[in-house]
Tab-separated table of C-alpha atoms in Angstrom:
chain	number	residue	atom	x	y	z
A	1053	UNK	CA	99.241	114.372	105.885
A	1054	UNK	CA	98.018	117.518	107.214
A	1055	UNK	CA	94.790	117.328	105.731
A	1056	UNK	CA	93.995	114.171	106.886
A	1057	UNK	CA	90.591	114.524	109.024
A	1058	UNK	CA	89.613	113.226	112.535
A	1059	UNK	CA	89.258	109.524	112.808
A	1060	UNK	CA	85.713	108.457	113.880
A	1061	UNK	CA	85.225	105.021	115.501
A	1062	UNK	CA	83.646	102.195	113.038
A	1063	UNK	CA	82.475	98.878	113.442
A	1064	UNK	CA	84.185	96.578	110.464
A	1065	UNK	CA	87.280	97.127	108.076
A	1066	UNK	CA	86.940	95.946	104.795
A	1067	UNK	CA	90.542	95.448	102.862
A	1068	UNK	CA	92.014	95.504	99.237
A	1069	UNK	CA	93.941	92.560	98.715
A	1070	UNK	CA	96.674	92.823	95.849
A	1071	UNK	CA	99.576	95.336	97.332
A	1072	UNK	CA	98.290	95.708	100.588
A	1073	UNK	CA	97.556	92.269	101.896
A	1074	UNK	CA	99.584	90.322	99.604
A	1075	UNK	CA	103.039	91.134	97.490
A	1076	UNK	CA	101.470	90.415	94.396
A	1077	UNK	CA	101.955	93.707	92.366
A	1078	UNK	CA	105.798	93.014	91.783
A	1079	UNK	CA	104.433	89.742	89.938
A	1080	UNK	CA	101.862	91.715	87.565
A	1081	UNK	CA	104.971	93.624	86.998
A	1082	UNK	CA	107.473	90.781	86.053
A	1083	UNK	CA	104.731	89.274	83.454
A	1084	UNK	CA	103.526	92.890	82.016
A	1085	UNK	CA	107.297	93.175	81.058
A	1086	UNK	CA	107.291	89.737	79.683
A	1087	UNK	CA	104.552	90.407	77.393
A	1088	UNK	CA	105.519	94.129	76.389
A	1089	UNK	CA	109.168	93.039	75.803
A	1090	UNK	CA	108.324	91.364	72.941
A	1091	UNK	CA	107.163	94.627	71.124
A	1092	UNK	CA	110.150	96.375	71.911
A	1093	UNK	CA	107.962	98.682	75.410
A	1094	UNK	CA	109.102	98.927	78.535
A	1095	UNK	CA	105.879	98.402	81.411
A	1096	UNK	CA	108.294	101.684	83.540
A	1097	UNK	CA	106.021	103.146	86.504
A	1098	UNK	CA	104.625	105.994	84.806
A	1099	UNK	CA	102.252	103.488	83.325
A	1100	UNK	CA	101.863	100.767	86.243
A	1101	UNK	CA	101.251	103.608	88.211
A	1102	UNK	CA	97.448	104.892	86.367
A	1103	UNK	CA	96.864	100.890	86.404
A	1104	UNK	CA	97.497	100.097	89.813
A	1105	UNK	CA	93.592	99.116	91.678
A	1106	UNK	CA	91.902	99.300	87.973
A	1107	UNK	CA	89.191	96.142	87.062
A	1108	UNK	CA	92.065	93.907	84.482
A	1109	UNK	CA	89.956	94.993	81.293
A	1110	UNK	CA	90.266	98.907	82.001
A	1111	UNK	CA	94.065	98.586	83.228
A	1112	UNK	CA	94.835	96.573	80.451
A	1113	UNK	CA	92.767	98.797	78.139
A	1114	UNK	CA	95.317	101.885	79.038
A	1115	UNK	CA	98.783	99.582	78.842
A	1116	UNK	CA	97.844	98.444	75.224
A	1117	UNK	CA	96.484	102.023	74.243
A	1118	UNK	CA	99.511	103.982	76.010
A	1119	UNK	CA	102.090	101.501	74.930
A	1120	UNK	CA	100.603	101.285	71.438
A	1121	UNK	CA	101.217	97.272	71.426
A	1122	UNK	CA	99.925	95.419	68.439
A	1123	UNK	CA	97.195	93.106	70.687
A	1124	UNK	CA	93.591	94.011	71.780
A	1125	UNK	CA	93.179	94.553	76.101
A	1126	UNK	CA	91.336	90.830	75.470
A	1127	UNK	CA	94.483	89.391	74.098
A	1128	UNK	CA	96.652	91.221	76.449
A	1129	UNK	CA	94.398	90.071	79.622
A	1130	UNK	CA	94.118	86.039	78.094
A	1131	UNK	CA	98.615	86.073	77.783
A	1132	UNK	CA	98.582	87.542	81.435
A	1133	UNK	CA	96.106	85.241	82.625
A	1134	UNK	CA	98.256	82.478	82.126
A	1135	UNK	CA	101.448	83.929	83.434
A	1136	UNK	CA	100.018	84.753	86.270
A	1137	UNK	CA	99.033	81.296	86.994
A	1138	UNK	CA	102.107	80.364	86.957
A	1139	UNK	CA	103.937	82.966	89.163
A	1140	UNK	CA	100.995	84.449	91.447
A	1141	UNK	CA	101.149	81.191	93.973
A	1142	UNK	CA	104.712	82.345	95.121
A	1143	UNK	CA	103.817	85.716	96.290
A	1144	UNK	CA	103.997	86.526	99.713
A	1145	UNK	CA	102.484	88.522	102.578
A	1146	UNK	CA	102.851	92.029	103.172
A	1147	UNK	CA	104.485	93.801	106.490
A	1148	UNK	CA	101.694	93.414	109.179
A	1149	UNK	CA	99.163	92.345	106.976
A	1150	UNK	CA	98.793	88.941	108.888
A	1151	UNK	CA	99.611	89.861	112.435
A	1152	UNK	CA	96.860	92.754	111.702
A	1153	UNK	CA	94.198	90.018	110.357
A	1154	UNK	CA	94.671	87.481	113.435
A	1155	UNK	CA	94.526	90.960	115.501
A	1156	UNK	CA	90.769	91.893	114.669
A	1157	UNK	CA	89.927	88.403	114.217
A	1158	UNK	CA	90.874	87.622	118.236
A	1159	UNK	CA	88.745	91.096	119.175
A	1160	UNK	CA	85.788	89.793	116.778
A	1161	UNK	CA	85.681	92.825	114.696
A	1162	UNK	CA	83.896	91.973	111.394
A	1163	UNK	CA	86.217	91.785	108.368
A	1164	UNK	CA	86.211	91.425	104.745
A	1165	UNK	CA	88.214	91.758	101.384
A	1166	UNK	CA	87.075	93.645	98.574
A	1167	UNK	CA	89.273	92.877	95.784
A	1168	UNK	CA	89.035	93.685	91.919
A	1169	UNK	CA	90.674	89.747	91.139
A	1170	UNK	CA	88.220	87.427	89.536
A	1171	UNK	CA	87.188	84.638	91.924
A	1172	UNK	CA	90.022	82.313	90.002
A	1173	UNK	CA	92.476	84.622	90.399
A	1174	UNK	CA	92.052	84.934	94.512
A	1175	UNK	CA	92.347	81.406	95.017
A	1176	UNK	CA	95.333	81.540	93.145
A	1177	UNK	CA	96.887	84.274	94.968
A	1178	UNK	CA	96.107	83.090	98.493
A	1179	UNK	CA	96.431	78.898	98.335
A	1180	UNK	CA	99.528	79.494	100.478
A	1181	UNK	CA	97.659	82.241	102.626
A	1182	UNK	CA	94.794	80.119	103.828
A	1183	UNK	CA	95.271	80.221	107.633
A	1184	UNK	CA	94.694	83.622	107.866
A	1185	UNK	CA	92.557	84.208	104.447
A	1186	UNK	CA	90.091	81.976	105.792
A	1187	UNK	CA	89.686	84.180	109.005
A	1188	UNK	CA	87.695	87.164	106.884
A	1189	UNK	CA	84.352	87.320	107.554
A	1190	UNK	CA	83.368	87.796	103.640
A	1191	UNK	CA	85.495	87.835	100.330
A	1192	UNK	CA	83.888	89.967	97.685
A	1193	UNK	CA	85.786	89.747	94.420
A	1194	UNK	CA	85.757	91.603	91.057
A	1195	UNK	CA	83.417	89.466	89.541
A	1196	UNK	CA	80.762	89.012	91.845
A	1197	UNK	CA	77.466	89.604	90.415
A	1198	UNK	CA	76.617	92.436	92.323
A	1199	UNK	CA	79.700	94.601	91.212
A	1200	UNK	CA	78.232	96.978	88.623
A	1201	UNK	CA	81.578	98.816	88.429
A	1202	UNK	CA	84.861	98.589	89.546
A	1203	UNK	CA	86.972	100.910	91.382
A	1204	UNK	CA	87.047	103.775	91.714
A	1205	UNK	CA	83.194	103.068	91.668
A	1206	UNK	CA	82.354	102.085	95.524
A	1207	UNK	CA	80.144	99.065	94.228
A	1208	UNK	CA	82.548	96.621	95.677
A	1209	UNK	CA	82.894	98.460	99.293
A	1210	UNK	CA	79.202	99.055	99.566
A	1211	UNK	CA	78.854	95.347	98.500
A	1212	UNK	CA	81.083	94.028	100.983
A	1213	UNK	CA	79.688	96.520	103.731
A	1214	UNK	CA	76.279	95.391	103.315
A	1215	UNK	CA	77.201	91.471	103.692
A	1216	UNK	CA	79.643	92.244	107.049
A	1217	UNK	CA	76.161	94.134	108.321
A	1218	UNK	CA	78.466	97.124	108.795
A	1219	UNK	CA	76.681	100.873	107.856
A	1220	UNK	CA	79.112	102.577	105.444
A	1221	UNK	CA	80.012	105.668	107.446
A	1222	UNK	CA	80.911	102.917	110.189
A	1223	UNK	CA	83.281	100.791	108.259
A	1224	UNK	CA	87.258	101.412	107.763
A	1225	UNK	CA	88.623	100.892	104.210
A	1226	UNK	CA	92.252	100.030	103.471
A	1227	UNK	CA	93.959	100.164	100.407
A	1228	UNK	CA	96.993	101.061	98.783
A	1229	UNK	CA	95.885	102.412	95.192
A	1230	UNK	CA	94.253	105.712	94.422
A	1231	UNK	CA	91.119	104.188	92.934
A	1232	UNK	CA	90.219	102.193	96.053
A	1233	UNK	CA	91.003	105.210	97.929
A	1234	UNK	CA	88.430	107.661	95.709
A	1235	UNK	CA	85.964	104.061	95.898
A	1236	UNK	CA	85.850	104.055	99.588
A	1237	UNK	CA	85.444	108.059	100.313
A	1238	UNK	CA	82.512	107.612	97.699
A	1239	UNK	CA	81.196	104.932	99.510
A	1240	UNK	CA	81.350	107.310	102.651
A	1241	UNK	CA	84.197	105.648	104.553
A	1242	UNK	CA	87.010	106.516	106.271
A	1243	UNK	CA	90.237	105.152	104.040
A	1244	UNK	CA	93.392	104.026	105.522
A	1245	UNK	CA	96.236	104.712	102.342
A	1246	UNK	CA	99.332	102.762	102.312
A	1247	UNK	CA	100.990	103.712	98.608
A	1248	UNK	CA	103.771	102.133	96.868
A	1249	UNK	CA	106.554	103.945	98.316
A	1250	UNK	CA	106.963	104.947	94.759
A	1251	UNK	CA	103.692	106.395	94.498
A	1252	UNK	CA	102.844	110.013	94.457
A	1253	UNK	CA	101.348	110.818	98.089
A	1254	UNK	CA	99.377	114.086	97.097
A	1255	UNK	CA	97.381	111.419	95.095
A	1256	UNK	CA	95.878	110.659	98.412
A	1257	UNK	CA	93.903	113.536	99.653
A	1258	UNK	CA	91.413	113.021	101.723
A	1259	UNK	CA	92.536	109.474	103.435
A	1260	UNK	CA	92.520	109.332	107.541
A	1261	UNK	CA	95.691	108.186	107.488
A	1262	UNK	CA	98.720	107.437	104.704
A	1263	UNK	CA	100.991	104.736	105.687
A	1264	UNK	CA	104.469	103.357	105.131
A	1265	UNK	CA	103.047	99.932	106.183
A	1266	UNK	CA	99.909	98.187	108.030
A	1267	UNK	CA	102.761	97.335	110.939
A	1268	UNK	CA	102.034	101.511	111.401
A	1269	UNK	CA	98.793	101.197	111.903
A	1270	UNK	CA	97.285	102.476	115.341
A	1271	UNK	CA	92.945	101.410	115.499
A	1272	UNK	CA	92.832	103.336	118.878
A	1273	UNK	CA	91.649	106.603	117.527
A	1274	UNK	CA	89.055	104.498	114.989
A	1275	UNK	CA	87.962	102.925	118.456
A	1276	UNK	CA	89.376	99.561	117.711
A	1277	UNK	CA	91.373	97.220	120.504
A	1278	UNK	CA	95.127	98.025	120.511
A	1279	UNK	CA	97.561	95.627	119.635
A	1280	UNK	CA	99.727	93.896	122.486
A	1281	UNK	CA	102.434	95.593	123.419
C-alpha cells in the first residue's frame, strides 16, 4: 500500500495466532455453519468478516444479533466450544509461519503470541504444533488476568510487550484481522497485515506492510537478520 510508512528497526515481534500462525479460521467457519444451519442462516463472509480477531463473547454477540438466531452469545459460545474441541486439533500451519518462528528463534530475537483464545483453547489448537510453539518466548492469551479488553484494545500487545522486555514503539506486531491491526497501532507499534485474501485491504490503513503471506515477509528494513538464501 502506498500509504504504508517507513519501517523503523525493533527489538521483538509479538504474533496473533488464529489465521496467521495457524489455519484455524476455516474450522470456526465449518462449526459456525453447523450451528447456524439449524435455524435456517447461512455464517456467508459478510458476517465472519466483522468477527474475525474479536474476544468469542463480542464475535459471538454480533453472529447471534445479526443472524437473529434463537440462542443467547453464552449458548452460542458453550455449542462452539465443544465443536471446536473436536475439530481445532487437525488444523494446520500457515505458509511461512514455522520457517519464520525457527528463523528469529536461531537469531535470538525475543518472541511472543498474543492471542484472543482462552488458555484451553491454545493448547488445543497447537498440541500438534509444539516443536515450534514451544520456541516463543511468552504466550499471552485472551484470558490472562491482565487483559482488561480485547482487541482492538492494545491490552494484550502491551501485555505481551512488557513480559518480552521489549518498549512498544520497538516491537513488530503481526496479524491478519483488522482489530489486531487498530490494537497494535494503539499500542504504538509497527503492524505487519496479512488479510484473508478475501478481506477488504483498505481495511488496513496504516500497517507497514500488507501481505499475501508471512513467506513475503522481508525483516531487513525492520533491522532484523535476513533469511538464508
Amino acid at each position: 500500500m502506498n500509504s504504508s510508512p517507513a519501517a523503523k528497526p525493533v527489538d521483538g515481534a509479538l504474533f496473533d495466532m488464529d489465521g496467521l500462525l495457524l489455519d484455524t479460521e476455516i474450522i470456526y467457519t465449518r462449526v459456525s455453519q453447523e450451528i447456524v444451519s439449524r435455524f435456517g442462516k447461512t455464517f456467508d463472509w459478510s458476517v465472519k468478516a466483522n468477527m474475525i480477531g474479536r474476544p468469542a463473547i463480542d464475535s459471538s454477540r454480533y453472529l447471534v444479533e445479526t443472524l437473529n438466531i434463537p440462542m443467547s452469545p453464552e449458548e452460542y459460545l458453550a455449542e462452539r466450544e465443544e465443536l471446536l474441541k473436536r475439530y481445532l486439533p487437525q488444523c494446520q500451519a500457515l505458509p511461512g509461519a514455522e520457517q519464520l518462528i525457527r528463523h528469529l528463534r536461531r537469531h535470538r530475537v525475543p518472541i511472543a503470541i498474543a492471542t484472543s483464545s482462552s488458555q484451553e483453547l491454545f493448547a488445543i489448537k497447537t498440541r500438534r504444533h509444539r516443536p515450534w510453539i514451544d520456541l516463543f518466548d511468552v504466550v499471552v492469551t485472551g484470558d490472562d488476568p491482565e487483559i482488561k479488553s480485547g482487541k482492538p484494545a492494545p491490552d494484550i500487545f502491551l501485555v505481551a510487550a512488557s513480559r518480552l522486555e521489549v518498549a512498544p514503539e520497538r516491537a513488530l506486531v503481526f496479524e491478519d484481522a483488522p482489530s489486531g491491526l487498530q490494537a497494535g497501532l494503539d499500542a504504538g507499534m509497527q503492524v505487519i497485515a496479512v488479510p484473508d485474501p478475501n478481506m477488504d485491504k483498505s481495511r488496513y490503513g496504516g500497517a507497514a506492510r500488507v501481505l499475501d503471506s508471512l513467506i513475503d515477509f522481508d525483516p531487513l528494513p525492520f533491522g532484523l537478520p535476513a533469511p538464508p538464501n
